[in-house]
Short mmCIF file of C-alpha atoms in Angstrom, two decimals:
data_model
loop_
_atom_site.label_atom_id
_atom_site.label_comp_id
_atom_site.label_asym_id
_atom_site.label_seq_id
_atom_site.Cartn_x
_atom_site.Cartn_y
_atom_site.Cartn_z
CA MET A 20 0.00 0.00 0.00
CA ILE A 21 2.88 2.36 0.77
CA GLY A 22 4.42 1.58 -2.63
CA LEU A 23 1.16 2.27 -4.48
CA ALA A 24 0.68 5.52 -2.59
CA ALA A 25 4.24 6.64 -3.37
CA ILE A 26 3.93 5.84 -7.10
CA GLY A 27 0.59 7.61 -7.36
CA LEU A 28 1.25 10.69 -5.24
CA LEU A 29 5.01 11.46 -5.25
CA ARG A 30 5.03 13.23 -8.59
CA PRO A 31 5.92 16.76 -9.78
CA ASP A 32 2.39 17.46 -11.07
CA ILE A 33 0.69 16.60 -7.78
CA PHE A 34 -1.35 19.83 -7.82
CA ASN A 35 -2.70 19.05 -11.29
CA LEU A 36 -3.63 15.62 -9.99
CA LEU A 37 -5.58 17.13 -7.10
CA LYS A 38 -7.51 19.28 -9.59
CA GLN A 39 -8.65 16.09 -11.32
CA VAL A 40 -10.04 14.54 -8.16
CA ARG A 41 -13.56 15.91 -8.65
CA GLN A 42 -13.83 14.07 -11.97
CA HIS A 43 -13.36 10.70 -10.25
CA LYS A 44 -16.32 10.38 -7.90
CA ALA A 45 -15.86 6.68 -7.25
CA PHE A 46 -12.40 7.38 -5.81
CA TRP A 47 -12.78 10.56 -3.80
CA VAL A 48 -16.01 9.44 -2.15
CA LEU A 49 -14.06 6.55 -0.54
CA THR A 50 -11.89 9.09 1.28
CA GLY A 51 -15.04 9.99 3.22
CA VAL A 52 -14.48 6.87 5.36
CA PHE A 53 -11.30 8.46 6.73
CA PHE A 54 -12.95 11.80 7.40
CA VAL A 55 -16.01 10.26 9.09
CA MET A 56 -13.79 8.41 11.57
CA LEU A 57 -11.57 11.49 11.99
CA LEU A 58 -14.40 13.89 12.75
CA GLY A 59 -16.15 11.32 14.92
CA GLY A 60 -13.06 10.89 17.05
CA LEU A 61 -12.08 14.48 17.75
CA HIS A 62 -13.90 14.31 21.08
CA SER A 63 -12.07 11.10 22.12
CA GLN A 64 -10.40 11.02 25.52
CA ASN A 65 -7.97 8.22 24.62
CA VAL A 66 -5.75 10.10 22.16
CA ALA A 67 -3.21 7.28 21.69
CA TYR A 68 -5.86 4.77 20.61
CA PHE A 69 -7.49 7.41 18.41
CA LEU A 70 -4.21 8.03 16.56
CA GLU A 71 -3.72 4.28 16.15
CA ARG A 72 -7.19 3.92 14.59
CA MET A 73 -6.53 6.80 12.20
CA ARG A 74 -3.14 5.42 11.18
CA ILE A 75 -4.87 2.18 10.11
CA LYS A 76 -7.53 4.22 8.22
CA LEU A 77 -4.91 6.37 6.45
CA PRO A 78 -5.05 4.21 3.25
CA PHE A 79 -8.66 5.38 2.78
CA LEU A 80 -7.29 8.91 2.42
CA LEU A 81 -4.19 8.18 0.34
CA LEU A 82 -4.88 5.12 -1.81
CA PRO A 83 -7.98 6.39 -3.69
CA LEU A 84 -6.05 9.57 -4.57
CA ALA A 85 -2.99 7.53 -5.52
CA PHE A 86 -5.02 5.32 -7.86
CA ILE A 87 -6.23 8.42 -9.69
CA GLY A 88 -2.58 9.26 -10.37
CA LEU A 89 -1.57 5.76 -11.46
CA PRO A 90 -1.28 5.02 -15.20
CA LYS A 91 -4.32 3.74 -17.04
CA LEU A 92 -5.11 0.09 -16.45
CA SER A 93 -6.18 -1.85 -19.52
CA ALA A 94 -8.37 -4.93 -19.41
CA ARG A 95 -5.41 -7.14 -20.31
CA GLN A 96 -3.24 -5.63 -17.57
CA LEU A 97 -5.98 -6.09 -14.98
CA ASN A 98 -6.55 -9.68 -16.11
CA GLY A 99 -2.80 -10.28 -15.95
CA LEU A 100 -2.69 -9.13 -12.33
CA PHE A 101 -5.71 -11.27 -11.54
CA TYR A 102 -4.13 -14.27 -13.29
CA PHE A 103 -1.04 -13.90 -11.10
CA PHE A 104 -3.26 -13.75 -8.01
CA LEU A 105 -5.20 -16.84 -9.13
CA LEU A 106 -1.97 -18.80 -9.64
CA LEU A 107 -0.53 -17.66 -6.31
CA LEU A 108 -3.72 -18.53 -4.46
CA SER A 109 -3.98 -21.91 -6.17
CA VAL A 110 -0.38 -22.90 -5.39
CA THR A 111 -0.76 -22.03 -1.71
CA SER A 112 -4.14 -23.78 -1.61
CA ILE A 113 -2.57 -26.96 -2.96
CA GLY A 114 0.00 -26.69 -0.18
CA VAL A 115 -2.74 -26.27 2.41
CA LEU A 116 -4.63 -29.26 0.99
CA ILE A 117 -1.52 -31.49 1.00
CA ASN A 118 -0.83 -30.52 4.61
CA TYR A 119 -4.46 -31.27 5.48
CA LEU A 120 -4.25 -34.74 3.92
CA PHE A 121 -0.97 -35.55 5.71
CA GLU A 122 -2.53 -34.49 9.04
CA TYR A 123 -6.04 -35.68 8.21
CA GLN A 124 -7.11 -36.84 11.68
CA THR A 125 -5.43 -33.96 13.50
CA SER A 126 -6.90 -31.36 11.14
CA ASN A 127 -10.45 -32.70 11.48
CA GLU A 128 -10.06 -32.78 15.25
CA LYS A 129 -8.96 -29.12 15.18
CA ILE A 130 -12.11 -28.26 13.23
CA ARG A 131 -14.24 -30.23 15.70
CA ILE A 132 -13.04 -28.12 18.64
CA GLY A 133 -13.47 -24.83 16.76
CA GLN A 134 -9.97 -24.33 15.37
CA ALA A 135 -9.00 -24.08 11.70
CA ILE A 136 -6.91 -25.92 9.16
CA THR A 137 -3.40 -24.43 8.96
CA THR A 138 -3.20 -21.68 6.32
CA PRO A 139 -0.36 -19.34 5.20
CA ILE A 140 -2.09 -16.32 6.75
CA ASN A 141 -5.07 -15.78 9.08
CA HIS A 142 -7.61 -18.44 8.13
CA ILE A 143 -10.54 -16.00 7.93
CA ARG A 144 -8.70 -13.64 5.61
CA TYR A 145 -7.41 -16.55 3.55
CA SER A 146 -10.92 -17.93 3.06
CA LEU A 147 -12.20 -14.50 1.98
CA LEU A 148 -9.33 -14.18 -0.50
CA THR A 149 -10.28 -17.62 -1.81
CA ALA A 150 -13.86 -16.43 -2.36
CA ILE A 151 -12.53 -13.44 -4.32
CA GLY A 152 -10.19 -15.77 -6.21
CA ILE A 153 -13.14 -17.89 -7.35
CA TRP A 154 -14.89 -14.90 -8.91
CA ILE A 155 -11.62 -13.72 -10.45
CA GLY A 156 -11.28 -17.20 -11.93
CA PHE A 157 -14.76 -16.91 -13.44
CA ARG A 158 -13.87 -13.51 -14.90
CA LEU A 159 -10.77 -14.91 -16.59
CA TRP A 160 -12.76 -17.97 -17.65
CA PHE A 161 -15.52 -15.96 -19.33
CA ASN A 162 -12.99 -13.60 -20.94
CA ARG A 163 -11.05 -16.61 -22.27
CA TYR A 164 -7.90 -15.00 -20.99
CA SER A 165 -4.47 -16.43 -21.79
CA TRP A 166 -1.15 -14.82 -21.04
CA LYS A 167 0.93 -16.71 -23.58
CA PHE A 168 -0.25 -20.26 -24.27
CA SER A 169 -3.41 -21.63 -25.88
CA TRP A 170 -3.97 -24.14 -23.06
CA GLU A 171 -4.12 -21.54 -20.27
CA PRO A 172 -7.94 -21.04 -20.45
CA TYR A 173 -8.30 -24.73 -19.56
CA LEU A 174 -5.90 -24.27 -16.64
CA ILE A 175 -7.94 -21.28 -15.42
CA ARG A 176 -11.16 -23.32 -15.52
CA ALA A 177 -9.53 -26.19 -13.63
CA LEU A 178 -8.13 -23.85 -10.95
CA THR A 179 -11.50 -22.13 -10.52
CA VAL A 180 -13.28 -25.45 -9.97
CA PHE A 181 -10.47 -26.54 -7.65
CA LEU A 182 -10.88 -23.41 -5.50
CA ILE A 183 -14.64 -24.03 -5.22
CA VAL A 184 -13.92 -27.50 -3.83
CA PHE A 185 -11.05 -26.21 -1.70
CA ILE A 186 -13.06 -23.49 0.06
CA HIS A 187 -15.48 -26.21 1.22
CA VAL A 188 -12.60 -28.38 2.43
CA LEU A 189 -11.16 -25.38 4.26
CA SER A 190 -14.60 -24.90 5.86
CA VAL A 191 -14.07 -21.42 7.25
CA ARG A 192 -17.56 -20.03 7.66
CA SER A 193 -16.63 -16.45 6.77
CA GLY A 194 -15.40 -17.52 3.35
CA LEU A 195 -18.35 -19.82 2.76
CA LEU A 196 -20.81 -17.10 3.80
CA ALA A 197 -19.08 -14.65 1.45
CA LEU A 198 -19.12 -17.10 -1.46
CA TYR A 199 -22.78 -18.06 -1.11
CA ALA A 200 -23.92 -14.51 -0.37
CA SER A 201 -22.16 -13.23 -3.48
CA CYS A 202 -23.77 -16.04 -5.51
CA VAL A 203 -27.23 -15.04 -4.30
CA VAL A 204 -26.62 -11.32 -4.88
CA LEU A 205 -25.22 -11.83 -8.40
CA LEU A 206 -28.01 -14.18 -9.41
CA SER A 207 -30.67 -11.82 -8.00
CA VAL A 208 -29.24 -8.86 -9.92
CA HIS A 209 -29.00 -11.03 -13.03
CA ILE A 210 -32.68 -11.95 -12.74
CA LEU A 211 -33.79 -8.35 -12.15
CA VAL A 212 -31.64 -6.75 -14.85
CA ASN A 213 -31.59 -9.36 -17.60
CA LYS A 214 -35.02 -10.89 -16.89
CA LYS A 215 -33.57 -14.40 -17.31
CA ILE A 216 -35.66 -15.95 -14.58
CA LEU A 217 -35.16 -19.61 -15.48
CA LEU A 218 -31.37 -19.33 -15.57
CA GLY A 219 -31.39 -17.43 -12.27
CA VAL A 220 -33.63 -19.97 -10.57
CA LEU A 221 -31.40 -22.82 -11.77
CA GLY A 222 -28.41 -20.96 -10.38
CA LEU A 223 -30.10 -20.47 -7.01
CA ALA A 224 -30.97 -24.17 -6.98
CA GLY A 225 -27.28 -24.91 -7.50
CA VAL A 226 -26.41 -22.63 -4.57
CA VAL A 227 -28.72 -24.74 -2.37
CA LEU A 228 -27.49 -28.05 -3.75
CA LEU A 229 -23.74 -27.41 -3.46
CA PRO A 230 -23.52 -27.33 0.37
CA ILE A 231 -25.70 -30.44 0.56
CA ILE A 232 -23.22 -32.27 -1.66
CA ALA A 233 -20.30 -30.89 0.35
CA TYR A 234 -21.92 -32.10 3.59
CA GLN A 235 -22.20 -35.63 2.19
CA PHE A 236 -18.69 -35.96 0.78
CA LEU A 237 -16.36 -33.60 2.69
CA PRO A 238 -15.67 -34.55 6.35
CA SER A 239 -14.22 -31.13 7.25
CA PHE A 240 -17.35 -29.36 5.98
CA ARG A 241 -19.63 -31.81 7.80
CA THR A 242 -17.67 -31.32 11.04
CA LYS A 243 -17.93 -27.54 10.74
CA VAL A 244 -21.71 -27.70 10.22
CA ARG A 245 -22.09 -29.88 13.32
CA LEU A 246 -19.86 -27.56 15.35
CA THR A 247 -21.96 -24.56 14.33
CA LYS A 248 -25.16 -26.33 15.37
CA HIS A 249 -23.56 -27.30 18.69
CA ASN A 250 -22.45 -23.70 19.37
CA ILE A 251 -25.96 -22.41 18.63
CA ASP A 252 -27.40 -24.92 21.07
CA VAL A 253 -24.87 -23.89 23.72
CA TYR A 254 -25.69 -20.21 23.26
CA GLN A 255 -29.45 -20.86 23.44
CA ARG A 256 -28.90 -22.56 26.80
CA GLY A 257 -27.29 -19.36 28.04
CA GLU A 258 -23.77 -20.80 28.14
CA ILE A 259 -20.74 -19.06 26.67
CA GLY A 260 -17.85 -21.44 27.16
CA ASP A 261 -14.60 -21.19 25.26
CA TYR A 262 -16.23 -20.97 21.82
CA SER A 263 -15.43 -18.21 19.34
CA ASP A 264 -19.05 -18.22 18.09
CA THR A 265 -20.65 -17.63 21.46
CA GLN A 266 -18.05 -15.03 22.43
CA ARG A 267 -18.66 -13.24 19.14
CA LEU A 268 -22.41 -13.13 19.79
CA VAL A 269 -21.78 -11.71 23.26
CA SER A 270 -19.53 -9.04 21.73
CA TYR A 271 -22.50 -8.00 19.56
CA GLN A 272 -24.75 -7.69 22.61
CA ILE A 273 -22.16 -5.66 24.51
CA ALA A 274 -21.60 -3.34 21.53
CA LEU A 275 -25.34 -2.68 21.19
CA LYS A 276 -25.65 -1.93 24.93
CA ALA A 277 -22.70 0.47 24.69
CA ALA A 278 -24.10 2.15 21.57
CA ASN A 279 -27.42 2.78 23.31
CA GLU A 280 -25.59 4.97 25.84
CA SER A 281 -24.66 7.46 23.09
CA PRO A 282 -26.63 6.54 19.97
CA VAL A 283 -26.29 9.73 17.90
CA ILE A 284 -22.59 10.63 17.89
CA GLY A 285 -21.03 7.67 19.69
CA PHE A 286 -18.15 7.81 22.16
CA GLY A 287 -15.38 8.77 19.76
CA THR A 288 -13.06 6.68 17.62
CA GLY A 289 -10.41 6.59 20.35
CA ASP A 290 -12.67 5.50 23.20
CA VAL A 291 -14.21 2.33 21.73
CA ARG A 292 -11.96 -0.08 23.59
CA ASP A 293 -12.43 1.69 26.93
CA ILE A 294 -16.23 1.87 26.67
CA ILE A 295 -16.49 -1.78 25.59
CA GLU A 296 -14.39 -2.89 28.56
CA ALA A 297 -16.53 -0.78 30.90
CA THR A 298 -19.73 -2.28 29.41
CA TYR A 299 -18.40 -5.83 29.88
CA THR A 300 -17.59 -5.01 33.51
CA LYS A 301 -21.09 -3.62 34.04
CA HIS A 302 -23.18 -6.28 32.25
CA ARG A 303 -21.03 -9.43 31.99
CA PRO A 304 -18.40 -9.23 34.77
CA GLU A 305 -18.16 -13.02 34.96
CA LEU A 306 -16.61 -13.30 31.48
CA PRO A 307 -12.79 -13.40 31.54
CA LYS A 308 -12.46 -12.61 27.81
CA GLN A 309 -13.59 -9.17 26.73
CA LYS A 310 -13.75 -8.86 22.95
CA LEU A 311 -14.15 -5.78 20.83
CA PRO A 312 -17.23 -6.16 18.60
CA HIS A 313 -16.52 -8.69 15.83
CA ASN A 314 -18.53 -6.59 13.43
CA GLN A 315 -17.30 -3.52 11.56
CA PHE A 316 -20.71 -1.85 11.52
CA LEU A 317 -21.08 -2.21 15.31
CA PHE A 318 -17.53 -0.97 15.84
CA VAL A 319 -18.36 2.16 13.84
CA LEU A 320 -21.70 2.54 15.64
CA VAL A 321 -20.03 2.58 19.06
CA SER A 322 -17.32 4.91 17.73
CA VAL A 323 -19.33 7.58 15.91
CA GLY A 324 -23.00 6.76 16.51
CA TRP A 325 -25.79 6.45 13.97
CA LEU A 326 -24.79 9.67 12.19
CA GLY A 327 -21.29 8.34 11.65
CA LEU A 328 -22.49 4.88 10.67
CA ILE A 329 -24.74 6.35 7.97
CA GLY A 330 -21.82 8.44 6.68
CA PHE A 331 -19.40 5.50 6.80
CA THR A 332 -21.77 3.14 4.97
CA SER A 333 -22.67 5.76 2.37
CA CYS A 334 -19.04 6.60 1.58
CA PHE A 335 -17.81 3.02 1.45
CA PHE A 336 -20.59 1.59 -0.72
CA ALA A 337 -21.21 4.66 -2.92
CA PRO A 338 -18.85 3.51 -5.75
CA LEU A 339 -21.15 0.53 -6.26
CA PHE A 340 -23.89 2.92 -7.43
CA ILE A 341 -21.80 5.49 -9.31
CA ASN A 342 -22.13 4.89 -13.06
CA LYS A 343 -24.15 1.74 -12.24
CA GLY A 344 -21.17 -0.05 -10.78
CA TYR A 345 -23.47 -2.81 -9.52
CA LEU A 346 -23.81 -4.01 -13.12
CA ASP A 347 -20.12 -4.99 -13.06
CA TRP A 348 -20.50 -8.43 -11.52
CA LEU A 349 -16.87 -8.64 -10.35
CA LEU A 350 -17.13 -5.31 -8.50
CA LEU A 351 -20.46 -6.41 -7.03
CA SER A 352 -19.05 -9.75 -5.89
CA ILE A 353 -16.01 -8.13 -4.23
CA TYR A 354 -18.27 -5.62 -2.43
CA THR A 355 -20.50 -8.46 -1.23
CA ILE A 356 -17.52 -10.44 0.07
CA VAL A 357 -16.13 -7.41 1.91
CA ALA A 358 -19.58 -6.66 3.37
CA CYS A 359 -19.79 -10.25 4.64
CA SER A 360 -16.41 -9.82 6.33
CA PHE A 361 -17.79 -6.67 8.01
CA LEU A 362 -20.55 -8.82 9.56
CA VAL A 363 -18.21 -11.25 11.31
CA GLU A 364 -15.17 -9.12 12.20
CA ALA A 365 -13.99 -5.53 12.53
CA THR A 366 -12.18 -5.82 9.20
CA LEU A 367 -10.95 -2.23 8.95
CA GLU A 368 -9.34 -2.21 12.39
CA THR A 369 -6.24 -4.00 11.09
CA ALA A 370 -3.87 -2.94 8.33
CA ILE A 371 -4.25 -6.21 6.43
CA GLY A 372 -8.04 -5.96 6.69
CA THR A 373 -7.91 -2.44 5.26
CA ALA A 374 -5.70 -3.67 2.43
CA PHE A 375 -8.04 -6.58 1.71
CA SER A 376 -11.03 -4.23 1.59
CA LEU A 377 -9.45 -1.52 -0.56
CA VAL A 378 -6.95 -2.88 -3.06
CA PHE A 379 -9.20 -5.22 -5.06
CA LEU A 380 -11.95 -2.61 -5.19
CA LEU A 381 -9.57 0.10 -6.35
CA MET A 382 -8.09 -2.15 -9.04
CA VAL A 383 -11.52 -2.76 -10.57
CA LEU A 384 -12.55 0.89 -10.18
CA LYS A 385 -9.32 2.01 -11.88
CA TRP A 386 -10.04 -0.24 -14.84
CA ARG A 387 -13.65 1.00 -15.02
CA SER A 388 -12.52 4.63 -14.96
#
């Protein structure tokens, strides 16, 4: 991200670049995310934590402007970058799958107790990248892309199908939710825009059928489904235990209780951690683990209230509606996947989460511009 910002902004005609900003609505509107969190945190008491939050949000200010200054991105260049990503993701996925097979019993036992198969990076982020990789594979597939050799389109198709199987073997619910949610959203838009009801209905039937098949034939997927059902049963009995699911649900409750104390403007971007800890102490003092809300929308709500949440959501999702961006199915799928990550974790509160949320979107927006 630092390299992209430097290439785009460290240039002698920087002032001419800034004059062009107004012409690129899809880019400058994203910078609003930074300013919403900045303005919403000026009344924070915890200055150190406020500065840390803003440092992590800094790419929302710099990267959209930098992408305006980057050279034009042709369809072939964008597909070439995506092809590299698909190959990189596929190679690492094969490594993960080989490791899973060598440690078959151990890996399935880890899933049974709520842990994850070993992945090169955080398993949630890796599963979300896999979901994006699947849609990138479909884009290259439909475009019949090849870098150099005539057989590469067949390789792309094989890798795309492989990643669909792999994400079910990996059985990380965030990635699966993102994949199926994006399927439903894309098919729904396809039905509404193109009026191809039969094709859309068949696609939705496939979305329902695929997890049923995975449950029958993939032990890791079946174990994850059973674990999820068990955790729901535990939570309904009022128990929390040492389960990430139940602790995540409690973090939602605590965030909502905290937000109700200052619903309009929130407590300030820098005071989220302090107010969450105080709310845990007040309402759930028996819990040893106090988690920040595992939901980006709730994190923003506690930080800057409903006014800030409306501003944050409007700025982040606006590019999807500028120049009918929702008709670009790759842009729509990436937005859906990122939105799903917002539901299960505070994605933008880490640097890698910010990168995951911004870079793919900006690449597609640059090509569209």
